[in-house]
């Protein structure tokens, strides 16, 4: 198994270019099931999760041409010939559940293994199922499988008890081909929802209001092929913003959308980092002032993103004063706190609240486990400032979601290597 070996590094300096968004491209790939015509997707990040989604589509009869020199996928799902998604692939990635809504629309049936829980929380699928049932689907969940049937979706009013990103996406995709109008209330407002809606509208869907808490979808008879460029990854952007601050460096982050990272900008500035929206990208400097504590609370968009919580916590262990972090989106997303404590942090976790005393000299390198994707990135950044050598294991989590992470960090001067563990 491979690991990252990270040495204490000089302040990171230079430019980095953000890849296309993982959490935008995965539902967009699922949405291609809604048409038998070819679709071209540009600015696709080459990630393990994208490979898994390609494998799922291929296993069901789709044809995909991968052009990684140009970060382009050409997907032709005219050959989809089954309603059953391969369980071994589906269980590898929670995002594979996005195929439920589109597959049911396309074939009238769907049989998919439950994606299961994961280290950050239970992650149920009740809201996906509730919404699709309101559109008329008959769904049975039994022995770890979801079996669903429909003749044609029928437009309905769907109120989400929580603005779930995945449920909003699944229901929005399904509703594009429904008879009549669907309204999703208390919908998620994340930029990835807007990107998916833009893609679907280019396919001929009639979606209004994506990016607000009320989305209205007028069903159409048929969707057609199209091409689309995926938005930049806002969590990768945030990761490099924090990399600049934690190493007290100066990084220009290209291909970033400042509007998508407002809470991260605000919190970094509260800590004393300097963030400028320059012509070429976002420039973050951690080298101009002493950095100090702040408090964060994760919330659905446009609140502070749960996916940035672990990464920001690493920074907070290095600033002057005591910070608090409250996680409201996932019930078990503090595994990284234990790992940061192995590195010398003195974080106290009480339920959904963590208290983090900070000190720039606190962290010391040691062997730590990447318990999930963002926890892994957080530990890599901690390793850049920790005294000595940090070994981050189980890095397959990190490789699921960051394209060329090591190369990008090395390009900024980080001392990091990927080595095969004996
Ligand atoms: N929830 C339910 N029932 C449901 C669905 C969700 O109770 O049917 C709960 C979840 O248990 C969780 C909360 O709602 O407590 C939020 O979950 P949501 O459905 O919004 O998350 P998701 O769609 O499963 C996406 C991202 C995650 C990101 C979350 C929140 C993708 C592929 N994944 O997950 O990304 O943390 O939204 O923003 O889009 C990551 O990239 O590292 C990652 C985990």
PDB file of C-alpha atoms in Angstrom, residues 234-383:
ATOM      1  CA  UNK A 234     -14.017  24.545  -4.771  1.00  0.00           C
ATOM      2  CA  UNK A 235     -12.708  22.149  -2.124  1.00  0.00           C
ATOM      3  CA  UNK A 236      -9.391  21.736  -3.943  1.00  0.00           C
ATOM      4  CA  UNK A 237      -9.284  25.547  -4.169  1.00  0.00           C
ATOM      5  CA  UNK A 238      -9.896  25.774  -0.416  1.00  0.00           C
ATOM      6  CA  UNK A 239      -7.238  23.140   0.245  1.00  0.00           C
ATOM      7  CA  UNK A 240      -4.544  25.188  -1.523  1.00  0.00           C
ATOM      8  CA  UNK A 241      -5.788  28.355   0.215  1.00  0.00           C
ATOM      9  CA  UNK A 242      -5.207  26.668   3.559  1.00  0.00           C
ATOM     10  CA  UNK A 243      -1.860  25.287   2.302  1.00  0.00           C
ATOM     11  CA  UNK A 244      -0.716  28.886   1.774  1.00  0.00           C
ATOM     12  CA  UNK A 245      -1.848  29.911   5.251  1.00  0.00           C
ATOM     13  CA  UNK A 246      -0.572  26.893   7.209  1.00  0.00           C
ATOM     14  CA  UNK A 247       2.922  27.120   5.709  1.00  0.00           C
ATOM     15  CA  UNK A 248       2.901  30.954   6.000  1.00  0.00           C
ATOM     16  CA  UNK A 249       3.408  31.028   2.236  1.00  0.00           C
ATOM     17  CA  UNK A 250       2.097  32.888  -0.814  1.00  0.00           C
ATOM     18  CA  UNK A 251       0.101  30.974  -3.463  1.00  0.00           C
ATOM     19  CA  UNK A 252      -1.745  32.118  -6.572  1.00  0.00           C
ATOM     20  CA  UNK A 253      -4.608  29.690  -7.185  1.00  0.00           C
ATOM     21  CA  UNK A 254      -5.685  29.642 -10.820  1.00  0.00           C
ATOM     22  CA  UNK A 255      -8.986  28.319 -12.173  1.00  0.00           C
ATOM     23  CA  UNK A 256     -10.784  29.211  -8.960  1.00  0.00           C
ATOM     24  CA  UNK A 257     -14.200  30.803  -8.482  1.00  0.00           C
ATOM     25  CA  UNK A 258     -14.020  33.193  -5.476  1.00  0.00           C
ATOM     26  CA  UNK A 259     -17.814  33.197  -5.118  1.00  0.00           C
ATOM     27  CA  UNK A 260     -17.737  29.451  -4.412  1.00  0.00           C
ATOM     28  CA  UNK A 261     -15.296  29.794  -1.502  1.00  0.00           C
ATOM     29  CA  UNK A 262     -16.644  32.900   0.285  1.00  0.00           C
ATOM     30  CA  UNK A 263     -16.785  31.309   3.761  1.00  0.00           C
ATOM     31  CA  UNK A 264     -13.240  29.973   3.417  1.00  0.00           C
ATOM     32  CA  UNK A 265     -12.009  33.430   2.363  1.00  0.00           C
ATOM     33  CA  UNK A 266     -13.846  35.033   5.303  1.00  0.00           C
ATOM     34  CA  UNK A 267     -12.436  32.593   7.859  1.00  0.00           C
ATOM     35  CA  UNK A 268      -8.876  32.811   6.524  1.00  0.00           C
ATOM     36  CA  UNK A 269      -9.077  36.602   6.729  1.00  0.00           C
ATOM     37  CA  UNK A 270     -10.402  36.361  10.296  1.00  0.00           C
ATOM     38  CA  UNK A 271      -7.256  34.360  11.085  1.00  0.00           C
ATOM     39  CA  UNK A 272      -5.085  37.110   9.581  1.00  0.00           C
ATOM     40  CA  UNK A 273      -4.288  35.643   6.158  1.00  0.00           C
ATOM     41  CA  UNK A 274      -4.462  38.048   3.229  1.00  0.00           C
ATOM     42  CA  UNK A 275      -6.689  36.957   0.349  1.00  0.00           C
ATOM     43  CA  UNK A 276      -6.887  38.866  -2.905  1.00  0.00           C
ATOM     44  CA  UNK A 277      -9.076  38.207  -5.924  1.00  0.00           C
ATOM     45  CA  UNK A 278      -6.527  38.909  -8.695  1.00  0.00           C
ATOM     46  CA  UNK A 279      -7.035  38.753 -12.461  1.00  0.00           C
ATOM     47  CA  UNK A 280      -5.308  35.378 -12.761  1.00  0.00           C
ATOM     48  CA  UNK A 281      -6.809  33.796  -9.639  1.00  0.00           C
ATOM     49  CA  UNK A 282      -7.077  33.906  -5.881  1.00  0.00           C
ATOM     50  CA  UNK A 283      -3.885  34.880  -4.101  1.00  0.00           C
ATOM     51  CA  UNK A 284      -3.519  33.789  -0.495  1.00  0.00           C
ATOM     52  CA  UNK A 285      -0.701  34.999   1.747  1.00  0.00           C
ATOM     53  CA  UNK A 286      -0.027  33.668   5.213  1.00  0.00           C
ATOM     54  CA  UNK A 287       3.316  35.424   5.520  1.00  0.00           C
ATOM     55  CA  UNK A 288       2.263  38.989   6.258  1.00  0.00           C
ATOM     56  CA  UNK A 289       0.735  38.821   9.744  1.00  0.00           C
ATOM     57  CA  UNK A 290       0.676  36.549  12.746  1.00  0.00           C
ATOM     58  CA  UNK A 291      -2.236  34.136  12.351  1.00  0.00           C
ATOM     59  CA  UNK A 292      -4.757  33.907  15.193  1.00  0.00           C
ATOM     60  CA  UNK A 293      -7.657  31.701  16.298  1.00  0.00           C
ATOM     61  CA  UNK A 294     -11.180  31.696  14.925  1.00  0.00           C
ATOM     62  CA  UNK A 295     -14.363  29.647  15.339  1.00  0.00           C
ATOM     63  CA  UNK A 296     -16.108  27.737  12.569  1.00  0.00           C
ATOM     64  CA  UNK A 297     -19.415  25.953  12.203  1.00  0.00           C
ATOM     65  CA  UNK A 298     -20.118  23.806   9.176  1.00  0.00           C
ATOM     66  CA  UNK A 299     -23.424  24.300   7.356  1.00  0.00           C
ATOM     67  CA  UNK A 300     -24.958  23.524   3.983  1.00  0.00           C
ATOM     68  CA  UNK A 301     -23.937  25.985   1.236  1.00  0.00           C
ATOM     69  CA  UNK A 302     -23.476  28.952   1.415  1.00  0.00           C
ATOM     70  CA  UNK A 303     -22.278  28.180   4.971  1.00  0.00           C
ATOM     71  CA  UNK A 304     -18.802  26.926   5.804  1.00  0.00           C
ATOM     72  CA  UNK A 305     -18.368  23.601   3.910  1.00  0.00           C
ATOM     73  CA  UNK A 306     -18.067  20.391   5.915  1.00  0.00           C
ATOM     74  CA  UNK A 307     -15.517  19.235   3.319  1.00  0.00           C
ATOM     75  CA  UNK A 308     -13.167  22.044   4.463  1.00  0.00           C
ATOM     76  CA  UNK A 309     -13.588  21.361   8.187  1.00  0.00           C
ATOM     77  CA  UNK A 310     -10.712  18.888   8.657  1.00  0.00           C
ATOM     78  CA  UNK A 311      -8.386  20.934   6.469  1.00  0.00           C
ATOM     79  CA  UNK A 312      -9.136  24.119   8.384  1.00  0.00           C
ATOM     80  CA  UNK A 313      -8.666  22.304  11.689  1.00  0.00           C
ATOM     81  CA  UNK A 314      -5.058  21.544  10.733  1.00  0.00           C
ATOM     82  CA  UNK A 315      -4.486  25.271  10.263  1.00  0.00           C
ATOM     83  CA  UNK A 316      -6.144  26.080  13.595  1.00  0.00           C
ATOM     84  CA  UNK A 317      -3.656  23.835  15.451  1.00  0.00           C
ATOM     85  CA  UNK A 318      -0.891  26.214  14.280  1.00  0.00           C
ATOM     86  CA  UNK A 319      -2.392  29.655  15.022  1.00  0.00           C
ATOM     87  CA  UNK A 320      -2.178  31.756  18.189  1.00  0.00           C
ATOM     88  CA  UNK A 321      -5.047  31.109  20.628  1.00  0.00           C
ATOM     89  CA  UNK A 322      -7.931  28.681  21.071  1.00  0.00           C
ATOM     90  CA  UNK A 323     -10.440  27.932  18.291  1.00  0.00           C
ATOM     91  CA  UNK A 324     -13.645  25.926  18.193  1.00  0.00           C
ATOM     92  CA  UNK A 325     -15.098  23.897  15.350  1.00  0.00           C
ATOM     93  CA  UNK A 326     -18.707  22.728  15.281  1.00  0.00           C
ATOM     94  CA  UNK A 327     -19.682  20.082  12.708  1.00  0.00           C
ATOM     95  CA  UNK A 328     -23.409  20.118  11.968  1.00  0.00           C
ATOM     96  CA  UNK A 329     -23.608  18.236   8.631  1.00  0.00           C
ATOM     97  CA  UNK A 330     -22.105  14.804   9.428  1.00  0.00           C
ATOM     98  CA  UNK A 331     -22.336  13.157  12.835  1.00  0.00           C
ATOM     99  CA  UNK A 332     -18.882  11.582  12.883  1.00  0.00           C
ATOM    100  CA  UNK A 333     -16.479  13.823  11.040  1.00  0.00           C
ATOM    101  CA  UNK A 334     -13.740  14.333  13.633  1.00  0.00           C
ATOM    102  CA  UNK A 335     -11.562  11.266  12.990  1.00  0.00           C
ATOM    103  CA  UNK A 336      -8.746  13.558  11.857  1.00  0.00           C
ATOM    104  CA  UNK A 337      -8.696  15.164  15.336  1.00  0.00           C
ATOM    105  CA  UNK A 338      -7.358  11.885  16.781  1.00  0.00           C
ATOM    106  CA  UNK A 339      -4.667  11.764  14.096  1.00  0.00           C
ATOM    107  CA  UNK A 340      -3.741  15.429  14.626  1.00  0.00           C
ATOM    108  CA  UNK A 341      -3.414  14.644  18.359  1.00  0.00           C
ATOM    109  CA  UNK A 342      -0.894  11.911  17.469  1.00  0.00           C
ATOM    110  CA  UNK A 343       1.073  14.750  15.867  1.00  0.00           C
ATOM    111  CA  UNK A 344       0.995  16.729  19.131  1.00  0.00           C
ATOM    112  CA  UNK A 345      -2.232  18.708  18.793  1.00  0.00           C
ATOM    113  CA  UNK A 346      -4.283  18.856  21.960  1.00  0.00           C
ATOM    114  CA  UNK A 347      -7.763  18.822  20.464  1.00  0.00           C
ATOM    115  CA  UNK A 348     -10.708  18.019  22.700  1.00  0.00           C
ATOM    116  CA  UNK A 349     -13.777  16.605  21.042  1.00  0.00           C
ATOM    117  CA  UNK A 350     -17.157  16.724  22.757  1.00  0.00           C
ATOM    118  CA  UNK A 351     -19.927  15.430  20.487  1.00  0.00           C
ATOM    119  CA  UNK A 352     -20.077  17.722  17.485  1.00  0.00           C
ATOM    120  CA  UNK A 353     -17.731  20.329  18.976  1.00  0.00           C
ATOM    121  CA  UNK A 354     -13.939  20.375  18.912  1.00  0.00           C
ATOM    122  CA  UNK A 355     -11.747  22.786  20.879  1.00  0.00           C
ATOM    123  CA  UNK A 356      -8.333  23.416  19.390  1.00  0.00           C
ATOM    124  CA  UNK A 357      -5.521  25.158  21.221  1.00  0.00           C
ATOM    125  CA  UNK A 358      -3.102  26.563  18.668  1.00  0.00           C
ATOM    126  CA  UNK A 359       0.652  27.066  18.561  1.00  0.00           C
ATOM    127  CA  UNK A 360       2.922  27.254  15.514  1.00  0.00           C
ATOM    128  CA  UNK A 361       5.483  24.900  17.091  1.00  0.00           C
ATOM    129  CA  UNK A 362       2.968  22.320  18.258  1.00  0.00           C
ATOM    130  CA  UNK A 363       2.942  19.677  15.505  1.00  0.00           C
ATOM    131  CA  UNK A 364       5.568  16.921  15.262  1.00  0.00           C
ATOM    132  CA  UNK A 365       5.840  14.443  12.432  1.00  0.00           C
ATOM    133  CA  UNK A 366       4.702  10.854  12.988  1.00  0.00           C
ATOM    134  CA  UNK A 367       2.761   8.073  11.213  1.00  0.00           C
ATOM    135  CA  UNK A 368      -0.924   8.964  10.772  1.00  0.00           C
ATOM    136  CA  UNK A 369      -3.897   7.439   8.995  1.00  0.00           C
ATOM    137  CA  UNK A 370      -5.936   9.137   6.313  1.00  0.00           C
ATOM    138  CA  UNK A 371      -9.392   8.092   7.560  1.00  0.00           C
ATOM    139  CA  UNK A 372     -11.263   9.756   4.693  1.00  0.00           C
ATOM    140  CA  UNK A 373     -10.519  11.978   1.718  1.00  0.00           C
ATOM    141  CA  UNK A 374     -10.541  15.377   3.423  1.00  0.00           C
ATOM    142  CA  UNK A 375      -8.981  14.050   6.644  1.00  0.00           C
ATOM    143  CA  UNK A 376      -6.109  12.804   4.490  1.00  0.00           C
ATOM    144  CA  UNK A 377      -5.587  16.201   2.862  1.00  0.00           C
ATOM    145  CA  UNK A 378      -5.693  17.811   6.319  1.00  0.00           C
ATOM    146  CA  UNK A 379      -2.905  15.521   7.559  1.00  0.00           C
ATOM    147  CA  UNK A 380      -0.736  16.197   4.508  1.00  0.00           C
ATOM    148  CA  UNK A 381      -1.004  19.945   5.143  1.00  0.00           C
ATOM    149  CA  UNK A 382      -0.251  19.417   8.845  1.00  0.00           C
ATOM    150  CA  UNK A 383       2.825  17.422   7.798  1.00  0.00           C
TER     151      UNK A 383
END
